[in-house]
Coordinates of C-alpha atoms and ligand atoms in Angstrom, one line a residue:
M7 CA 206.9 122.4 2.1
Q8 CA 207.4 124.1 5.5
V9 CA 207.6 123.1 9.1
R10 CA 204.0 123.1 10.0
D11 CA 201.7 122.5 12.9
M12 CA 204.3 122.1 15.5
G13 CA 201.7 121.4 18.1
G14 CA 201.4 117.7 17.5
L15 CA 204.0 116.4 19.9
L16 CA 203.3 118.3 23.0
A17 CA 199.5 117.6 22.7
V18 CA 200.3 113.9 22.3
L19 CA 202.8 114.0 25.2
T20 CA 200.2 115.2 27.6
S21 CA 197.8 112.5 26.7
W22 CA 200.2 109.6 26.9
S23 CA 200.2 106.9 29.5
V24 CA 202.9 106.3 32.1
Q25 CA 204.3 103.4 30.0
T26 CA 204.6 105.6 27.0
I27 CA 206.4 108.3 29.1
A28 CA 208.8 105.5 30.3
A29 CA 209.3 104.5 26.7
L30 CA 210.1 108.1 25.9
V31 CA 212.7 108.4 28.6
F32 CA 214.3 105.3 27.2
L33 CA 214.2 106.8 23.7
S34 CA 215.7 110.0 25.0
I35 CA 218.7 108.1 26.2
L36 CA 219.0 106.5 22.8
L37 CA 218.6 110.0 21.3
K38 CA 221.5 111.3 23.4
V39 CA 223.6 108.4 22.2
F40 CA 222.6 109.1 18.7
R41 CA 223.4 112.8 18.9
G42 CA 226.6 111.9 20.7
I43 CA 227.7 109.7 17.7
R44 CA 226.7 112.4 15.3
N45 CA 228.2 115.4 17.1
T46 CA 231.6 116.4 15.8
P47 CA 233.8 118.8 17.6
G48 CA 233.7 122.5 16.5
R49 CA 232.2 125.9 17.2
R50 CA 228.4 125.7 16.7
P51 CA 226.2 128.7 15.9
P52 CA 224.4 130.1 18.9
G53 CA 220.8 129.2 19.8
P54 CA 218.2 129.2 22.6
P55 CA 218.5 126.7 25.4
A56 CA 217.3 123.3 24.4
W57 CA 214.9 121.1 26.4
P58 CA 215.8 117.5 27.1
L59 CA 214.4 115.1 24.5
I60 CA 212.6 117.5 22.3
G61 CA 215.4 120.1 21.9
H62 CA 213.9 123.3 20.4
Y63 CA 210.9 121.5 19.0
H64 CA 208.5 123.3 21.4
L65 CA 209.7 126.7 20.3
L66 CA 208.3 126.2 16.9
R67 CA 205.1 124.8 18.4
S68 CA 203.1 127.9 18.8
G69 CA 202.5 130.5 16.1
L70 CA 203.9 130.4 12.6
P71 CA 207.5 129.0 12.4
H72 CA 208.8 131.7 10.2
H73 CA 207.7 134.4 12.7
T74 CA 209.1 132.4 15.6
L75 CA 212.4 132.0 13.8
C76 CA 212.5 135.8 13.1
K77 CA 212.2 136.4 16.9
I78 CA 214.9 133.9 17.6
A79 CA 217.2 135.6 15.0
E80 CA 216.6 139.0 16.6
K81 CA 217.9 137.6 19.9
Y82 CA 220.7 135.2 18.8
G83 CA 221.7 136.6 15.4
P84 CA 221.4 135.7 11.7
I85 CA 222.7 132.2 12.1
V86 CA 221.2 129.8 14.8
W87 CA 221.6 126.2 15.6
L88 CA 218.4 124.3 16.6
E89 CA 217.8 120.7 17.7
L90 CA 214.4 119.6 16.5
G91 CA 214.2 116.3 18.3
A92 CA 217.0 114.3 16.7
V93 CA 217.5 116.6 13.8
S94 CA 220.0 119.4 13.8
V95 CA 219.0 122.5 11.8
V96 CA 220.8 125.6 11.0
V97 CA 218.6 128.6 10.2
V98 CA 220.0 131.7 8.4
S99 CA 218.1 134.9 8.3
S100 CA 220.3 137.5 6.6
S101 CA 221.1 138.3 3.0
D102 CA 224.8 137.9 3.6
L103 CA 224.5 134.5 5.0
A104 CA 221.9 133.5 2.3
R105 CA 224.6 134.4 -0.2
E106 CA 227.1 132.2 1.6
I107 CA 224.7 129.2 1.6
L108 CA 223.1 129.6 -1.8
K109 CA 226.0 131.0 -3.8
T110 CA 229.5 130.9 -2.3
Q111 CA 229.1 127.4 -0.8
D112 CA 226.2 126.3 -3.0
H113 CA 228.3 123.2 -4.0
I114 CA 228.2 122.1 -0.3
F115 CA 224.6 123.1 0.6
A116 CA 222.6 122.3 -2.5
S117 CA 221.5 118.8 -1.5
R118 CA 218.2 117.9 0.2
P119 CA 217.8 116.0 3.5
P120 CA 216.4 112.5 3.4
G121 CA 212.9 112.4 5.1
I122 CA 209.5 110.8 5.4
L123 CA 207.9 113.1 2.9
G124 CA 210.4 112.5 0.1
D125 CA 210.2 108.8 0.9
L126 CA 206.4 108.4 1.0
L127 CA 205.3 110.8 -1.7
F128 CA 208.2 111.1 -4.0
A129 CA 209.6 107.6 -4.2
E130 CA 212.6 108.3 -2.0
G131 CA 213.5 111.6 -3.7
Q132 CA 213.3 110.4 -7.3
D133 CA 211.6 113.7 -8.2
L134 CA 213.3 117.1 -8.4
I135 CA 212.2 119.0 -5.3
F136 CA 213.3 116.2 -2.8
S137 CA 216.2 114.8 -4.8
P138 CA 219.6 114.8 -3.1
L139 CA 222.4 116.3 -5.2
N140 CA 223.0 113.3 -7.5
E141 CA 222.6 112.2 -11.1
N142 CA 218.8 112.1 -10.8
F143 CA 218.9 115.8 -9.7
R144 CA 221.1 116.8 -12.6
L145 CA 219.0 115.0 -15.2
S146 CA 215.6 116.0 -13.9
R147 CA 216.6 119.6 -13.3
K148 CA 218.0 119.9 -16.8
M149 CA 214.9 118.2 -18.3
V150 CA 212.5 120.4 -16.3
S151 CA 214.3 123.6 -17.3
T152 CA 214.9 122.8 -20.9
E153 CA 211.7 120.8 -21.7
L154 CA 208.9 121.1 -19.3
L155 CA 209.3 124.8 -18.3
S156 CA 211.5 126.2 -21.1
Q157 CA 210.5 129.6 -22.5
Q158 CA 209.2 128.0 -25.6
R159 CA 207.0 125.6 -23.6
I160 CA 205.7 128.5 -21.4
D161 CA 204.8 130.4 -24.5
S162 CA 203.0 127.4 -25.9
F163 CA 200.5 127.6 -23.0
Q164 CA 199.8 131.3 -23.4
N165 CA 196.3 130.8 -24.9
L166 CA 195.5 128.4 -22.1
R167 CA 196.5 130.9 -19.4
R168 CA 194.5 133.6 -21.2
E169 CA 191.4 131.4 -21.5
L170 CA 191.5 130.4 -17.8
L171 CA 192.2 133.9 -16.5
L172 CA 189.4 135.4 -18.6
R173 CA 187.0 132.7 -17.4
T174 CA 187.9 133.5 -13.8
I175 CA 187.5 137.2 -14.3
W176 CA 184.2 136.8 -16.0
S177 CA 182.8 134.4 -13.5
A178 CA 183.7 136.9 -10.7
C179 CA 182.1 139.7 -12.7
E180 CA 178.9 137.7 -13.1
E181 CA 178.9 137.1 -9.3
G182 CA 179.4 140.9 -8.8
H183 CA 176.6 141.6 -11.3
A184 CA 174.3 139.5 -9.3
N185 CA 175.5 141.4 -6.2
R186 CA 177.3 138.3 -4.8
Y187 CA 180.7 138.3 -3.2
T188 CA 183.6 136.5 -4.8
N189 CA 186.0 134.6 -2.5
L190 CA 189.2 135.7 -4.3
C191 CA 191.3 133.0 -2.6
D192 CA 189.0 130.2 -3.9
K193 CA 188.7 131.7 -7.3
M194 CA 192.4 132.0 -7.8
H195 CA 193.1 128.5 -6.5
E196 CA 190.5 127.1 -8.8
Q197 CA 192.1 128.9 -11.8
F198 CA 195.6 127.6 -11.0
M199 CA 194.3 124.1 -10.3
S200 CA 192.8 124.1 -13.8
L201 CA 195.9 125.6 -15.3
T202 CA 198.2 122.9 -13.7
T203 CA 196.0 119.9 -14.6
R204 CA 195.5 121.1 -18.1
M205 CA 199.2 121.8 -18.6
L206 CA 200.0 118.4 -17.2
F207 CA 197.2 116.1 -18.3
R208 CA 195.2 118.1 -20.8
M209 CA 192.3 117.7 -18.4
D210 CA 190.6 120.2 -16.2
G211 CA 191.0 118.9 -12.7
R212 CA 187.9 120.8 -11.6
A213 CA 185.5 119.8 -14.3
Q214 CA 186.8 116.5 -15.8
N215 CA 188.3 114.5 -13.0
K216 CA 186.9 114.7 -9.5
D217 CA 189.4 112.1 -8.2
L218 CA 192.4 114.0 -9.4
N219 CA 190.9 117.2 -8.0
D220 CA 190.3 115.5 -4.6
I221 CA 193.8 114.0 -4.4
I222 CA 195.5 117.3 -5.3
H223 CA 193.3 119.1 -2.8
D224 CA 194.3 116.7 -0.1
L225 CA 197.9 116.8 -1.0
T226 CA 198.1 120.6 -1.0
R227 CA 196.1 121.0 2.2
T228 CA 197.7 118.2 4.1
G229 CA 199.9 118.9 7.1
W230 CA 203.3 118.4 5.6
F231 CA 204.9 118.4 9.0
V232 CA 205.5 114.9 10.3
T233 CA 206.5 114.7 13.9
E234 CA 208.2 111.4 13.4
E235 CA 210.7 113.0 11.0
Y236 CA 212.2 114.7 14.0
F237 CA 211.8 111.7 16.3
P238 CA 212.8 108.8 14.1
L239 CA 212.7 106.3 16.9
L240 CA 208.9 106.9 17.1
K241 CA 208.4 106.2 13.4
P242 CA 207.2 102.6 13.8
L243 CA 204.5 103.8 16.3
D244 CA 203.1 106.6 13.9
L245 CA 201.4 108.2 16.9
S246 CA 200.3 111.2 14.9
G247 CA 198.8 109.0 12.1
Q248 CA 200.6 111.3 9.6
I249 CA 202.7 108.6 8.1
K250 CA 199.7 106.4 7.3
R251 CA 197.9 109.3 5.9
L252 CA 200.7 110.4 3.6
K253 CA 201.4 106.9 2.5
N254 CA 197.7 106.4 1.5
L255 CA 197.7 109.7 -0.3
G256 CA 200.9 108.9 -2.1
E257 CA 199.5 105.5 -3.1
K258 CA 196.2 107.0 -4.3
Y259 CA 198.1 109.5 -6.4
L260 CA 200.4 107.0 -8.0
H261 CA 197.5 104.7 -8.8
L262 CA 195.4 107.4 -10.4
V263 CA 198.3 108.7 -12.5
D264 CA 199.0 105.2 -13.6
S265 CA 195.5 104.9 -15.0
I266 CA 195.9 108.3 -16.7
I267 CA 199.2 107.1 -18.3
D268 CA 197.7 103.8 -19.4
N269 CA 194.9 105.6 -21.1
R270 CA 197.3 108.0 -22.8
L271 CA 199.5 105.1 -24.1
K272 CA 196.4 103.4 -25.4
E273 CA 195.3 106.5 -27.2
K274 CA 198.7 106.9 -28.7
S275 CA 198.8 103.3 -29.9
N276 CA 195.4 103.8 -31.4
S277 CA 196.9 106.9 -33.0
K278 CA 193.8 108.8 -31.7
S279 CA 196.0 111.4 -30.1
N280 CA 196.9 114.1 -32.5
T281 CA 195.8 116.8 -30.1
E282 CA 198.2 119.4 -28.6
E283 CA 201.1 118.2 -26.5
D284 CA 200.8 118.4 -22.7
L285 CA 203.6 117.8 -20.2
L286 CA 202.7 114.2 -19.7
D287 CA 203.4 113.6 -23.4
V288 CA 206.7 115.4 -23.1
L289 CA 207.7 113.2 -20.1
L290 CA 206.5 110.0 -21.7
A291 CA 208.7 110.7 -24.7
M292 CA 211.8 110.8 -22.5
S293 CA 213.3 107.3 -22.5
N294 CA 215.7 108.1 -19.6
F295 CA 212.9 108.5 -17.1
S296 CA 211.1 105.5 -15.6
R297 CA 207.3 105.6 -15.2
L298 CA 207.7 106.2 -11.4
Q299 CA 210.0 109.2 -12.1
V300 CA 207.5 110.6 -14.5
K301 CA 204.8 110.3 -11.9
V302 CA 206.8 112.0 -9.1
L303 CA 208.0 114.8 -11.4
L304 CA 204.4 115.5 -12.3
L305 CA 203.7 115.7 -8.6
D306 CA 206.4 118.3 -8.2
M307 CA 204.7 120.4 -10.8
I308 CA 201.4 120.0 -9.0
L309 CA 202.7 120.8 -5.6
G310 CA 205.2 123.4 -6.6
G311 CA 202.8 125.3 -8.8
G312 CA 199.3 124.7 -7.4
E313 CA 199.3 127.1 -4.5
T314 CA 202.3 129.4 -4.7
S315 CA 201.2 131.7 -7.5
P316 CA 197.5 132.1 -6.5
D317 CA 198.6 132.8 -2.9
T318 CA 201.0 135.5 -4.2
I319 CA 198.2 137.1 -6.3
V320 CA 195.9 137.2 -3.3
W321 CA 198.6 138.9 -1.1
A322 CA 199.1 141.5 -3.8
I323 CA 195.3 142.3 -4.0
T324 CA 195.2 142.3 -0.2
E325 CA 197.9 145.0 0.0
L326 CA 196.4 147.0 -2.9
L327 CA 193.1 147.1 -1.2
R328 CA 194.8 148.2 2.0
H329 CA 196.4 151.0 0.1
P330 CA 193.9 152.8 -2.2
D331 CA 196.5 155.3 -3.4
I332 CA 198.7 152.5 -4.7
M333 CA 195.7 150.7 -6.3
E334 CA 194.8 153.9 -8.1
R335 CA 198.3 154.5 -9.4
L336 CA 198.5 150.9 -10.5
Q337 CA 195.1 151.1 -12.3
N338 CA 196.2 154.3 -14.1
E339 CA 199.2 152.7 -15.6
P340 CA 197.5 150.3 -18.0
D341 CA 194.8 152.9 -18.7
D342 CA 197.6 155.2 -19.9
V343 CA 199.8 152.6 -21.6
I344 CA 197.1 150.4 -23.2
G345 CA 193.9 152.4 -22.9
K346 CA 190.5 151.1 -22.0
E347 CA 189.5 149.8 -25.4
R348 CA 191.1 146.4 -25.0
L349 CA 192.2 144.0 -22.3
V350 CA 195.8 143.6 -21.0
E351 CA 197.8 140.8 -22.8
E352 CA 200.9 139.1 -21.6
E353 CA 203.0 141.0 -24.2
D354 CA 202.0 144.3 -22.4
L355 CA 203.4 143.3 -19.1
N356 CA 207.0 144.5 -19.6
K357 CA 205.7 147.9 -20.5
L358 CA 204.0 148.2 -17.1
E359 CA 206.8 149.4 -14.8
Y360 CA 204.7 150.1 -11.7
L361 CA 203.0 146.7 -12.0
Q362 CA 206.4 145.0 -12.0
A363 CA 207.3 147.0 -8.9
V364 CA 204.0 145.8 -7.2
V365 CA 204.9 142.2 -8.0
K366 CA 208.4 142.6 -6.5
E367 CA 207.1 144.4 -3.4
T368 CA 204.5 141.6 -2.9
L369 CA 207.2 138.9 -3.2
R370 CA 209.5 140.8 -0.8
M371 CA 206.8 141.0 1.9
Y372 CA 205.1 137.6 1.1
P373 CA 207.7 135.1 -0.3
V374 CA 205.0 132.4 0.0
V375 CA 207.5 129.6 0.4
V376 CA 208.7 131.4 3.5
L377 CA 211.4 129.1 4.7
G378 CA 212.4 127.8 1.2
V379 CA 212.8 124.1 0.9
P380 CA 215.4 122.7 3.3
H381 CA 219.0 122.4 2.1
F382 CA 221.4 119.8 3.3
S383 CA 225.2 119.9 3.6
T384 CA 227.2 117.2 1.8
E385 CA 230.4 117.9 3.7
A386 CA 231.6 119.9 6.7
A387 CA 231.7 123.7 6.1
K388 CA 232.5 126.9 7.9
V389 CA 229.8 129.6 7.8
A390 CA 230.3 133.0 9.5
G391 CA 233.1 131.4 11.5
Y392 CA 231.0 128.6 12.8
D393 CA 231.5 124.9 12.0
I394 CA 228.6 123.2 10.2
P395 CA 229.0 119.4 10.1
A396 CA 228.2 117.4 7.0
K397 CA 224.6 116.2 6.8
T398 CA 223.1 119.3 8.5
R399 CA 219.8 120.7 7.4
V400 CA 219.9 124.3 6.5
M401 CA 216.9 126.6 6.2
V402 CA 217.0 130.1 4.8
N403 CA 214.3 132.3 6.3
L404 CA 213.3 134.1 3.1
Y405 CA 210.5 135.9 5.0
A406 CA 213.0 137.4 7.5
I407 CA 215.4 138.4 4.7
G408 CA 212.7 140.4 2.8
R409 CA 211.7 142.2 6.0
D410 CA 215.2 142.8 7.4
P411 CA 215.2 146.3 8.9
K412 CA 219.0 146.5 8.4
V413 CA 218.4 146.3 4.7
W414 CA 214.9 147.6 4.0
E415 CA 213.6 151.0 5.2
N416 CA 210.2 150.6 6.8
P417 CA 210.2 146.9 6.0
T418 CA 206.6 146.2 6.9
K419 CA 205.3 149.1 4.7
F420 CA 204.0 148.0 1.3
D421 CA 205.7 150.5 -0.9
P422 CA 206.3 149.3 -4.5
S423 CA 208.0 152.6 -5.4
R424 CA 211.1 151.3 -3.6
F425 CA 211.6 149.1 -6.7
L426 CA 211.2 151.9 -9.2
N427 CA 214.5 152.9 -10.8
S428 CA 216.2 150.2 -8.7
P429 CA 218.4 147.5 -10.2
V430 CA 217.2 145.0 -7.5
D431 CA 215.2 142.1 -8.9
V432 CA 213.6 139.1 -7.3
K433 CA 215.3 136.5 -9.5
G434 CA 218.0 135.3 -7.1
H435 CA 220.7 137.8 -8.1
H436 CA 220.1 140.2 -5.2
F437 CA 220.3 138.4 -1.9
E438 CA 218.2 141.0 0.0
V439 CA 215.0 139.6 -1.6
L440 CA 214.9 135.9 -2.5
P441 CA 211.3 134.7 -2.9
F442 CA 212.5 132.0 -5.4
G443 CA 215.8 131.2 -3.6
A444 CA 219.0 131.4 -5.5
G445 CA 221.8 129.1 -6.9
R446 CA 221.4 125.6 -8.3
R447 CA 218.2 124.8 -6.3
K448 CA 216.5 128.1 -7.2
C449 CA 212.8 127.7 -8.2
V450 CA 212.8 126.1 -11.6
A451 CA 209.5 127.7 -12.5
M452 CA 210.4 131.3 -11.6
N453 CA 209.7 132.7 -15.0
L454 CA 206.3 131.1 -15.3
A455 CA 205.4 132.2 -11.8
L456 CA 206.4 135.8 -12.4
L457 CA 204.5 135.9 -15.7
S458 CA 201.3 134.4 -14.2
V459 CA 201.3 136.6 -11.1
A460 CA 201.8 139.8 -13.1
Y461 CA 199.2 138.8 -15.7
N462 CA 196.6 138.1 -13.1
I463 CA 197.2 141.2 -11.1
A464 CA 197.2 143.4 -14.3
Q465 CA 194.0 141.8 -15.6
L466 CA 192.2 142.0 -12.3
I467 CA 192.9 145.7 -11.7
H468 CA 192.4 146.8 -15.3
A469 CA 189.3 144.8 -16.3
C470 CA 187.6 144.9 -12.9
T471 CA 186.5 147.2 -10.2
I472 CA 187.1 145.5 -6.9
S473 CA 185.0 146.7 -3.9
L474 CA 185.1 145.7 -0.3
P475 CA 182.2 144.2 1.6
E476 CA 179.6 146.8 2.6
G477 CA 180.6 148.9 5.5
W478 CA 184.3 148.0 5.2
T479 CA 187.1 150.4 4.7
H480 CA 190.7 149.6 3.7
L481 CA 191.6 149.6 7.4
D482 CA 189.4 146.5 7.9
I483 CA 191.5 144.2 5.8
D484 CA 193.8 141.9 7.8
V485 CA 197.1 140.2 6.8
E486 CA 196.8 137.2 9.0
E487 CA 198.7 134.2 7.6
S488 CA 198.2 130.5 7.6
L489 CA 200.7 127.9 6.5
G490 CA 200.0 125.1 4.0
T491 CA 202.4 124.2 1.2
S492 CA 202.7 128.0 1.0
V493 CA 201.7 130.9 3.2
R494 CA 198.2 132.0 2.4
R495 CA 195.7 134.4 3.9
Q496 CA 194.2 132.9 7.0
N497 CA 190.8 134.6 6.4
P498 CA 188.9 134.6 3.1
L499 CA 188.9 137.8 1.0
N500 CA 185.3 138.3 -0.1
L501 CA 185.0 141.0 -2.7
L502 CA 182.5 142.5 -5.0
I503 CA 184.0 142.4 -8.5
N504 CA 182.5 144.1 -11.5
R505 CA 183.5 144.9 -15.0
R506 CA 185.4 148.1 -15.4
L507 CA 185.6 148.5 -19.1
P508 CA 182.9 148.8 -21.8
S509 CA 181.2 145.5 -22.5
D510 CA 182.4 145.6 -26.0
V511 CA 186.0 145.1 -24.8
Y512 CA 185.1 141.8 -23.2
R513 CA 183.0 140.7 -26.1
R514 CA 185.9 141.3 -28.5
A515 CA 188.2 139.3 -26.1
G516 CA 185.9 136.3 -26.7
L517 CA 183.7 136.5 -23.6
N518 CA 180.0 135.9 -23.7
V519 CA 178.7 139.2 -22.1
S520 CA 175.1 138.8 -23.0
G521 CA 174.0 138.7 -19.3
Q522 CA 175.7 142.0 -18.4
Ligands
HEM14 C1 205.2 132.7 -6.8 C2 205.4 131.4 -7.0 C3 206.5 130.6 -6.5 C4 207.4 130.9 -5.5 C5 207.5 132.1 -4.6 C6 208.3 129.7 -5.5 C7 209.4 129.6 -4.6 C8 210.2 128.5 -4.6 C9 211.3 128.4 -3.6 C10 211.7 129.4 -2.5 C11 211.9 127.2 -3.9 C12 213.1 126.6 -3.1 C13 214.4 127.1 -3.5 C14 215.6 126.5 -2.7 O1 215.5 125.3 -2.5 O2 216.5 127.2 -2.3 C15 211.2 126.6 -5.0 C16 211.6 125.4 -5.6 C17 210.9 124.8 -6.6 N1 209.8 125.2 -7.2 FE1 208.9 127.1 -6.9 N2 207.9 128.8 -6.4 C18 206.8 129.3 -7.1 C19 206.2 128.7 -8.2 C20 206.5 127.5 -8.7 C21 205.7 126.8 -9.7 C22 204.6 127.5 -10.5 C23 206.3 125.6 -9.9 C24 205.9 124.5 -10.9 C25 205.1 124.6 -11.9 C26 207.4 125.5 -9.0 C27 208.2 124.4 -8.9 C28 209.3 124.3 -8.1 C29 210.2 123.1 -8.1 C30 210.1 121.9 -8.9 C31 211.2 123.4 -7.1 C32 212.4 122.6 -6.7 C33 213.7 123.0 -7.4 C34 214.9 122.1 -7.0 O3 214.9 121.5 -6.0 O4 215.9 122.1 -7.8 N3 207.5 126.6 -8.2 N4 210.2 127.4 -5.4

């Protein structure tokens, strides 16, 4: 859900013909007129010099946008004004200004901008993530928090989470036993793909439905950045081909879920379905949501949940491997609190103080939804003395906030102990670390995400020994990032994973350990 692959436009520009350039000049005049109409008087936040036509678009072209925006903030301050083509964007990068946007003036900034993505994939924002602040938002937010992701519902999937995590751990241990490396990123994504599709549709995306698996894969790996969003006059030309691609993907998804829903309704009418309830059942039982809304709300769950948690777990393991002393301290904790005669269970997690500190420190340094989801002002407002017109996009640079040297000592150092004996949490109450955002658009699945991340890390370090490839030391592990729907490792993390506890422990947990 980030600004991604900003390279498209300039690459396209250089290859265009003279006629196209002439058309662009014409469009630029229209753009100026358009901006002129939109511009209201007032004192704007500072920002770098803008280019004609593309504004600041080129600045976000090279490198990762959250890094570039950090550099811009260093030079121009914690609130900047950017023109990305025809779209005005305010970016805030400090905890004080995040509080202003997400708490003090939340009532003004809690909407979402209209856009191509919401239109093409989410039926013009009839879902939750892309919904403007309207009745649909209120209804779907309430339904998701009290029905789909209530504590009771999260608890009802506990056995499923356990089964899938143990399956993951065991398959990694089997690879390790055969002296084969495990690609941790792939393993984690596979686990969460299965978790998501089983929670939603009672079917394992990986094993049972290749089509579903493929579509989800394409949706999560697709470039979500659409050049034409920033140059609406180019929309009919679809020069990047992104619009067509997203439209096709959206249609394929809706068609597939339609057939899943038809089958489910048929099963129900044949009263075959007395199996456990999944989230599709819950949604179908809600008479105030149309079939289309059901489909796009399910898509929110897939896209919100598919990548974020596994990417966070991989960042945690990355940093633990880079810091063997922290890894050792973390491993000692469950050994002391739980012992080595059984596996960690979800009920144990709150007793593991250092583990909780590791989770918070990981989310401080790697808030995987680095720029949050864009907010949108519904009326004119004043922020830090500047005038922000109505209908302005606002992005909060969560990455910059977690690494702000004015707030955090040695911000780039992975040091979980900074969260020990500290009241600071990551749940949107403390604005110096906001991996889930804050206010009325805060991540609706925060509790589920925190639970899954902590459970996975605890199980991995307690039940497994994790070794680096032969010849590697902790200094060889890089932290290069790449941007999809969340920020993940650029390079794979190939590890040798083996069982750490007596084989009896795994057997008692229900795993078939005959091979090892
Ligand atoms: C470590 C994992 C996760 C992180 C760091 C994360 C982070 C975020 C952030 C920063 C936002 C935007 C907040 C804002 O607009 O100010 C968000 C929104 C959202 N997230 Fe998450 N998320 C995670 C996991 C999940 C999961 C597992 C799901 C679904 C099962 C999910 C579903 C959503 C939805 C539906 C929204 C939109 C809420 C709204 O617009 O009202 N997220 N998340």
